[in-house]
């Protein structure tokens, strides 16, 4: 007993901060150890290992770590025996094929006989095979975007988020082959007592994710429009409605989804809602 979960996260790079923030929001404090190879939380039975992201799937397969936080792009490229447990809501990007700007692209067949530079040969090969296209894959480990400009390749297959790297290198995004987010991965056979800890961790992660996707809203509503206003705010069960000191008015409290937020606010205003306050939610357990 006295088991501890072992979680591998990126040592430094684009997923490091998001991983540490998520753990912090889950009430797991590792602030004293982020510059070491390993940190221990003092308020949850978990050890955090800091690795290069590419190594994480292998370490999880080998049970050096029970869990890992890594981009789906790395998981599917590595093809290791690990299980994806949960999408984590950060690290969004896409793996795309890009061609020189102005060059016509009419679907995967346009890549026939072309030389494509990438750090993702497995995912690119799967895509080309699926479309029965023969291209030459040129594997390089970094600065893929410069390959067409220096005559090393006709196209590239690389990660894109804002698109500015492609733009600055005179490339256009032609085809997305994978949409990727940071995910929690696990070893296929975690001992039962560790599984119970993993369930606890997943419960916390879900509470944090729900809270991030929702806002708490408070507003004053004229009683004659209360019915319409309540119908716009279903909340977790139904909104809380309290009478205001001023006759004819009520205070309404509810939860709104981030994605529907602005549209709902417009409708609330047109139904006479006033004094609308919107507050972040720290944790949300439904
Ligand atoms: O040292 P280590 O091996 O751990 O890190 P790394 O250098 O291999 O990875 P890192 O930190 O760059 O990325 C880690 C993970 O972040 C990736 O595996 C993806 O899951 C995710 N991610 C999200 C991204 C991007 N967005 C991203 N934009 N990874 C890389 N990029 C690069 C891309 O390769 C290209 O060079 O950013 C450039 C494009 O960005 P835009 O905004 O110009 O389109
Ligand atoms: Zn890497």
Tab-separated table of C-alpha atoms and ligand atoms in Angstrom:
chain	number	residue	atom	x	y	z
A	1	UNK	CA	0.000	0.000	0.000
A	2	UNK	CA	1.038	3.645	0.327
A	3	UNK	CA	1.211	3.603	-3.447
A	4	UNK	CA	1.945	6.740	-5.412
A	5	UNK	CA	0.938	7.488	-8.965
A	6	UNK	CA	3.822	8.349	-11.257
A	7	UNK	CA	2.976	11.004	-13.841
A	8	UNK	CA	5.358	12.104	-16.606
A	9	UNK	CA	4.980	15.624	-17.991
A	10	UNK	CA	7.073	17.683	-20.414
A	11	UNK	CA	10.182	19.102	-18.755
A	12	UNK	CA	10.058	22.338	-20.726
A	13	UNK	CA	8.248	23.410	-23.856
A	14	UNK	CA	4.744	24.139	-24.982
A	15	UNK	CA	2.930	21.626	-22.766
A	16	UNK	CA	4.906	22.206	-19.553
A	17	UNK	CA	3.010	25.226	-18.250
A	18	UNK	CA	-0.426	23.822	-19.162
A	19	UNK	CA	0.398	20.537	-17.416
A	20	UNK	CA	1.630	22.224	-14.229
A	21	UNK	CA	-1.382	24.613	-14.187
A	22	UNK	CA	-3.819	21.729	-14.595
A	23	UNK	CA	-2.205	19.876	-11.687
A	24	UNK	CA	-2.270	23.027	-9.574
A	25	UNK	CA	-5.967	23.537	-10.330
A	26	UNK	CA	-6.517	19.901	-9.325
A	27	UNK	CA	-5.071	20.829	-5.927
A	28	UNK	CA	-1.719	19.137	-6.625
A	29	UNK	CA	1.094	21.435	-5.661
A	30	UNK	CA	4.526	20.701	-7.133
A	31	UNK	CA	5.815	24.260	-7.089
A	32	UNK	CA	8.992	23.259	-5.218
A	33	UNK	CA	10.151	20.697	-7.736
A	34	UNK	CA	9.635	21.966	-11.285
A	35	UNK	CA	13.353	22.494	-11.884
A	36	UNK	CA	14.330	18.982	-10.833
A	37	UNK	CA	13.945	15.672	-12.667
A	38	UNK	CA	11.264	14.536	-10.268
A	39	UNK	CA	8.878	16.324	-7.915
A	40	UNK	CA	6.597	15.028	-5.237
A	41	UNK	CA	3.276	16.597	-4.318
A	42	UNK	CA	2.789	16.998	-0.596
A	43	UNK	CA	-1.019	16.966	-0.775
A	44	UNK	CA	-1.723	14.045	-3.182
A	45	UNK	CA	0.019	10.677	-3.535
A	46	UNK	CA	1.693	11.455	-6.840
A	47	UNK	CA	5.244	11.816	-8.162
A	48	UNK	CA	5.833	13.992	-11.204
A	49	UNK	CA	8.638	13.150	-13.637
A	50	UNK	CA	9.899	15.721	-16.119
A	51	UNK	CA	10.837	14.276	-19.519
A	52	UNK	CA	11.128	15.260	-23.175
A	53	UNK	CA	7.665	14.889	-24.655
A	54	UNK	CA	8.782	12.355	-27.302
A	55	UNK	CA	10.021	9.972	-24.591
A	56	UNK	CA	6.799	9.989	-22.551
A	57	UNK	CA	4.808	7.290	-24.473
A	58	UNK	CA	7.725	4.836	-24.172
A	59	UNK	CA	8.140	5.509	-20.446
A	60	UNK	CA	4.424	4.974	-19.910
A	61	UNK	CA	4.447	1.752	-21.947
A	62	UNK	CA	7.410	0.514	-19.865
A	63	UNK	CA	5.674	1.539	-16.580
A	64	UNK	CA	8.527	3.890	-15.663
A	65	UNK	CA	5.539	6.207	-15.286
A	66	UNK	CA	1.906	5.115	-14.821
A	67	UNK	CA	0.600	8.199	-16.593
A	68	UNK	CA	1.773	10.882	-18.980
A	69	UNK	CA	0.605	14.203	-20.361
A	70	UNK	CA	1.525	14.577	-24.011
A	71	UNK	CA	0.138	15.777	-27.371
A	72	UNK	CA	-1.953	13.295	-29.357
A	73	UNK	CA	0.450	13.914	-32.256
A	74	UNK	CA	3.259	12.382	-30.181
A	75	UNK	CA	1.080	9.495	-28.936
A	76	UNK	CA	-0.068	8.442	-32.404
A	77	UNK	CA	3.358	8.933	-33.983
A	78	UNK	CA	5.052	6.847	-31.280
A	79	UNK	CA	2.616	3.874	-31.666
A	80	UNK	CA	3.275	2.615	-28.129
A	81	UNK	CA	1.045	0.317	-26.073
A	82	UNK	CA	-0.597	3.041	-23.987
A	83	UNK	CA	-4.201	4.078	-23.465
A	84	UNK	CA	-5.548	7.606	-23.970
A	85	UNK	CA	-7.637	8.383	-20.879
A	86	UNK	CA	-8.750	11.971	-21.172
A	87	UNK	CA	-8.494	15.051	-23.368
A	88	UNK	CA	-7.133	17.910	-21.256
A	89	UNK	CA	-8.306	21.108	-22.951
A	90	UNK	CA	-4.958	22.663	-23.895
A	91	UNK	CA	-2.106	22.251	-26.419
A	92	UNK	CA	-4.421	22.471	-29.435
A	93	UNK	CA	-2.708	22.270	-32.812
A	94	UNK	CA	-3.021	20.407	-36.102
A	95	UNK	CA	-0.651	18.308	-38.145
A	96	UNK	CA	-0.930	19.642	-41.671
A	97	UNK	CA	0.614	19.267	-45.075
A	98	UNK	CA	1.786	22.602	-46.467
A	99	UNK	CA	2.903	23.450	-49.974
A	100	UNK	CA	4.589	26.540	-51.461
A	101	UNK	CA	2.190	29.486	-51.655
A	102	UNK	CA	0.425	29.817	-54.997
A	103	UNK	CA	1.039	26.211	-55.982
A	104	UNK	CA	-2.293	24.568	-56.862
A	105	UNK	CA	-3.396	21.825	-54.472
A	106	UNK	CA	-6.280	19.606	-55.522
A	107	UNK	CA	-6.332	16.986	-52.803
A	108	UNK	CA	-3.868	14.242	-51.788
A	109	UNK	CA	-3.277	13.168	-55.424
A	110	UNK	CA	-1.379	16.466	-55.916
A	111	UNK	CA	1.331	14.966	-53.650
A	112	UNK	CA	2.043	12.027	-56.003
A	113	UNK	CA	5.790	11.733	-56.632
A	114	UNK	CA	6.550	14.718	-54.376
A	115	UNK	CA	9.174	14.861	-51.646
A	116	UNK	CA	7.638	15.753	-48.242
A	117	UNK	CA	9.753	16.773	-45.231
A	118	UNK	CA	8.393	15.914	-41.765
A	119	UNK	CA	9.147	14.906	-38.194
A	120	UNK	CA	5.985	12.750	-38.304
A	121	UNK	CA	6.807	9.956	-40.790
A	122	UNK	CA	4.357	7.436	-39.286
A	123	UNK	CA	1.311	9.717	-39.375
A	124	UNK	CA	2.239	11.015	-42.818
A	125	UNK	CA	2.765	7.473	-44.171
A	126	UNK	CA	-0.674	6.432	-42.822
A	127	UNK	CA	-2.281	9.416	-44.545
A	128	UNK	CA	-0.529	8.783	-47.875
A	129	UNK	CA	-1.320	5.044	-47.774
A	130	UNK	CA	-4.972	5.763	-46.977
A	131	UNK	CA	-5.150	7.930	-50.109
A	132	UNK	CA	-2.991	5.544	-52.186
A	133	UNK	CA	-0.468	8.268	-52.922
A	134	UNK	CA	3.235	7.587	-53.494
A	135	UNK	CA	5.403	10.359	-52.097
A	136	UNK	CA	8.930	10.337	-50.781
A	137	UNK	CA	9.037	11.038	-47.037
A	138	UNK	CA	12.103	12.927	-45.920
A	139	UNK	CA	12.382	12.707	-42.125
A	140	UNK	CA	13.964	15.678	-40.378
A	141	UNK	CA	13.855	16.529	-36.704
A	142	UNK	CA	13.528	20.309	-36.659
A	143	UNK	CA	12.988	23.467	-38.742
A	144	UNK	CA	10.841	21.481	-41.146
A	145	UNK	CA	9.289	24.686	-42.500
A	146	UNK	CA	12.513	25.767	-44.237
A	147	UNK	CA	12.824	22.548	-46.278
A	148	UNK	CA	10.973	23.708	-49.439
A	149	UNK	CA	12.790	27.077	-49.445
A	150	UNK	CA	16.231	25.410	-49.506
A	151	UNK	CA	15.217	22.836	-52.112
A	152	UNK	CA	15.161	19.892	-49.695
A	153	UNK	CA	11.489	19.050	-50.269
A	154	UNK	CA	8.430	20.003	-52.327
A	155	UNK	CA	6.108	20.124	-49.334
A	156	UNK	CA	6.143	19.677	-45.559
A	157	UNK	CA	3.991	17.965	-42.950
A	158	UNK	CA	4.272	19.779	-39.622
A	159	UNK	CA	2.360	21.084	-36.620
A	160	UNK	CA	0.479	24.346	-37.078
A	161	UNK	CA	-1.289	26.489	-34.531
A	162	UNK	CA	-1.577	30.153	-35.596
A	163	UNK	CA	-0.238	29.513	-39.108
A	164	UNK	CA	2.323	32.318	-38.882
A	165	UNK	CA	5.345	30.011	-39.270
A	166	UNK	CA	3.926	28.729	-42.571
A	167	UNK	CA	3.109	32.260	-43.682
A	168	UNK	CA	6.615	33.548	-42.903
A	169	UNK	CA	8.132	30.709	-44.904
A	170	UNK	CA	5.964	31.247	-47.982
A	171	UNK	CA	3.900	28.115	-47.406
A	172	UNK	CA	0.153	27.455	-47.471
A	173	UNK	CA	-1.740	24.913	-45.398
A	174	UNK	CA	-3.068	22.382	-47.901
A	175	UNK	CA	-4.467	19.531	-45.814
A	176	UNK	CA	-4.940	18.768	-42.110
A	177	UNK	CA	-4.139	15.150	-41.314
A	178	UNK	CA	-4.623	15.216	-37.520
A	179	UNK	CA	-6.175	17.569	-34.950
A	180	UNK	CA	-4.255	17.258	-31.712
A	181	UNK	CA	-4.698	18.237	-28.060
A	182	UNK	CA	-2.824	17.418	-24.884
A	183	UNK	CA	-4.107	14.132	-23.450
A	184	UNK	CA	-3.597	12.036	-20.345
A	185	UNK	CA	-2.214	8.611	-21.239
A	186	UNK	CA	-1.893	5.577	-18.972
A	187	UNK	CA	-0.046	2.324	-18.804
A	188	UNK	CA	-2.292	-0.579	-19.874
A	189	UNK	CA	-1.977	-2.446	-16.553
A	190	UNK	CA	-2.060	-0.207	-13.504
A	191	UNK	CA	-2.333	-1.976	-10.122
A	192	UNK	CA	-5.830	-1.778	-8.531
A	193	UNK	CA	-4.772	0.496	-5.646
A	194	UNK	CA	-3.182	2.897	-8.138
A	195	UNK	CA	-6.335	2.686	-10.274
A	196	UNK	CA	-8.330	4.100	-7.367
A	197	UNK	CA	-5.909	7.051	-7.228
A	198	UNK	CA	-6.219	7.482	-10.982
A	199	UNK	CA	-10.030	7.666	-10.627
A	200	UNK	CA	-9.561	10.390	-8.013
A	201	UNK	CA	-7.252	12.324	-10.332
A	202	UNK	CA	-9.655	11.997	-13.294
A	203	UNK	CA	-12.540	13.188	-11.100
A	204	UNK	CA	-10.542	16.327	-10.252
A	205	UNK	CA	-9.476	16.893	-13.864
A	206	UNK	CA	-13.113	16.728	-14.978
A	207	UNK	CA	-14.159	19.228	-12.305
A	208	UNK	CA	-11.438	21.640	-13.481
A	209	UNK	CA	-12.316	21.172	-17.178
A	210	UNK	CA	-16.024	21.789	-16.530
A	211	UNK	CA	-15.223	24.886	-14.483
A	212	UNK	CA	-12.989	26.243	-17.261
A	213	UNK	CA	-15.806	25.787	-19.788
A	214	UNK	CA	-18.438	27.523	-17.702
A	215	UNK	CA	-19.084	30.880	-16.031
A	216	UNK	CA	-21.204	31.783	-13.048
A	217	UNK	CA	-23.664	34.525	-13.952
A	218	UNK	CA	-25.654	36.831	-11.642
A	219	UNK	CA	-28.169	39.382	-12.888
A	220	UNK	CA	-31.202	41.426	-11.946
A	221	UNK	CA	-34.369	40.574	-13.858
A	222	UNK	CA	-37.723	42.357	-14.073
A	223	UNK	CA	-40.322	39.883	-12.765
A	224	UNK	CA	-42.536	40.268	-15.831
A	225	UNK	CA	-39.733	38.745	-17.992
A	226	UNK	CA	-38.519	36.208	-15.428
A	227	UNK	CA	-39.927	33.233	-17.356
A	228	UNK	CA	-38.070	34.095	-20.594
A	229	UNK	CA	-34.859	34.898	-18.702
A	230	UNK	CA	-34.971	31.589	-16.796
A	231	UNK	CA	-35.499	29.701	-20.056
A	232	UNK	CA	-32.222	31.206	-21.350
A	233	UNK	CA	-30.332	30.035	-18.246
A	234	UNK	CA	-30.974	26.372	-17.521
A	235	UNK	CA	-27.903	26.185	-15.248
A	236	UNK	CA	-26.837	22.932	-13.616
A	237	UNK	CA	-30.384	22.052	-12.544
A	238	UNK	CA	-32.316	25.307	-12.751
A	239	UNK	CA	-31.319	28.873	-11.856
A	240	UNK	CA	-31.529	30.274	-8.321
A	241	UNK	CA	-34.097	33.101	-8.159
A	242	UNK	CA	-34.182	35.447	-5.147
A	243	UNK	CA	-36.403	38.506	-4.655
A	244	UNK	CA	-34.627	41.882	-4.704
A	245	UNK	CA	-35.404	44.551	-2.092
A	246	UNK	CA	-36.911	46.608	-4.909
A	247	UNK	CA	-40.416	45.309	-5.710
A	248	UNK	CA	-40.922	43.793	-9.177
A	249	UNK	CA	-37.294	42.624	-9.511
A	250	UNK	CA	-35.454	39.367	-8.840
A	251	UNK	CA	-31.840	38.316	-8.671
A	252	UNK	CA	-31.061	35.304	-10.913
A	253	UNK	CA	-27.936	33.133	-10.478
A	254	UNK	CA	-26.903	30.448	-12.917
A	255	UNK	CA	-24.094	28.795	-14.899
A	256	UNK	CA	-23.527	29.401	-18.613
A	257	UNK	CA	-21.322	27.609	-21.085
A	258	UNK	CA	-18.387	29.659	-22.363
A	259	UNK	CA	-19.273	28.894	-26.010
A	260	UNK	CA	-22.861	30.146	-25.710
A	261	UNK	CA	-21.969	33.001	-23.425
A	262	UNK	CA	-22.103	36.097	-25.701
A	263	UNK	CA	-25.237	34.987	-27.493
A	264	UNK	CA	-27.033	34.436	-24.175
A	265	UNK	CA	-25.915	37.814	-22.812
A	266	UNK	CA	-27.462	39.589	-25.838
A	267	UNK	CA	-30.766	37.789	-25.311
A	268	UNK	CA	-30.752	38.482	-21.553
A	269	UNK	CA	-30.247	42.180	-22.204
A	270	UNK	CA	-33.046	42.311	-24.730
A	271	UNK	CA	-35.290	40.751	-22.064
A	272	UNK	CA	-34.524	43.599	-19.639
A	273	UNK	CA	-31.777	41.944	-17.539
A	274	UNK	CA	-29.576	44.466	-15.712
A	275	UNK	CA	-26.458	44.468	-13.563
A	276	UNK	CA	-25.089	41.324	-15.188
A	277	UNK	CA	-22.032	39.935	-13.361
A	278	UNK	CA	-19.984	37.092	-14.804
A	279	UNK	CA	-17.596	35.226	-12.523
A	280	UNK	CA	-15.029	32.474	-13.163
A	281	UNK	CA	-15.711	29.146	-11.528
A	282	UNK	CA	-12.834	27.394	-9.797
A	283	UNK	CA	-14.202	23.826	-9.698
A	284	UNK	CA	-17.456	22.377	-10.933
A	285	UNK	CA	-18.799	19.036	-9.742
A	286	UNK	CA	-22.060	17.870	-11.277
B	1	LIG	O1	11.982	19.312	-25.779
B	1	LIG	P1	10.801	18.513	-26.139
B	1	LIG	O2	11.095	17.360	-27.071
B	1	LIG	O3	10.025	18.074	-24.903
B	1	LIG	O4	9.777	19.513	-26.882
B	1	LIG	P2	9.487	19.744	-28.438
B	1	LIG	O5	10.345	20.872	-28.907
B	1	LIG	O6	9.507	18.455	-29.200
B	1	LIG	O7	7.955	20.145	-28.390
B	1	LIG	P3	7.242	21.560	-28.188
B	1	LIG	O8	7.436	22.043	-26.797
B	1	LIG	O9	7.526	22.486	-29.318
B	1	LIG	O10	5.723	21.065	-28.382
B	1	LIG	C1	5.149	20.151	-27.498
B	1	LIG	C2	3.740	19.831	-27.985
B	1	LIG	O11	2.964	21.043	-28.036
B	1	LIG	C3	3.618	19.281	-29.386
B	1	LIG	O12	3.916	17.890	-29.462
B	1	LIG	C4	2.166	19.572	-29.714
B	1	LIG	O13	1.333	18.569	-29.151
B	1	LIG	C5	1.882	20.890	-28.947
B	1	LIG	N1	1.857	22.077	-29.827
B	1	LIG	C6	0.821	22.958	-29.882
B	1	LIG	C7	2.778	22.497	-30.703
B	1	LIG	C8	2.305	23.660	-31.309
B	1	LIG	N2	1.079	23.926	-30.764
B	1	LIG	C9	3.106	24.344	-32.282
B	1	LIG	N3	2.667	25.360	-32.815
B	1	LIG	N4	4.010	22.023	-31.023
B	1	LIG	C10	4.773	22.666	-31.920
B	1	LIG	N5	4.362	23.801	-32.571
B	1	LIG	C11	5.353	24.407	-33.513
B	1	LIG	C12	5.328	23.790	-34.906
B	1	LIG	O14	6.170	22.656	-34.958
B	1	LIG	C13	5.856	24.934	-35.778
B	1	LIG	O15	7.262	24.993	-35.739
B	1	LIG	O16	5.100	25.777	-33.702
B	1	LIG	C14	5.316	26.146	-35.071
B	1	LIG	C15	4.006	26.539	-35.698
B	1	LIG	O17	3.312	27.437	-34.891
B	1	LIG	P4	2.434	28.590	-35.558
B	1	LIG	O18	1.711	29.232	-34.423
B	1	LIG	O19	3.374	29.536	-36.218
B	1	LIG	O20	1.486	27.941	-36.542
B	2	LIG	ZN1	9.817	16.716	-28.524
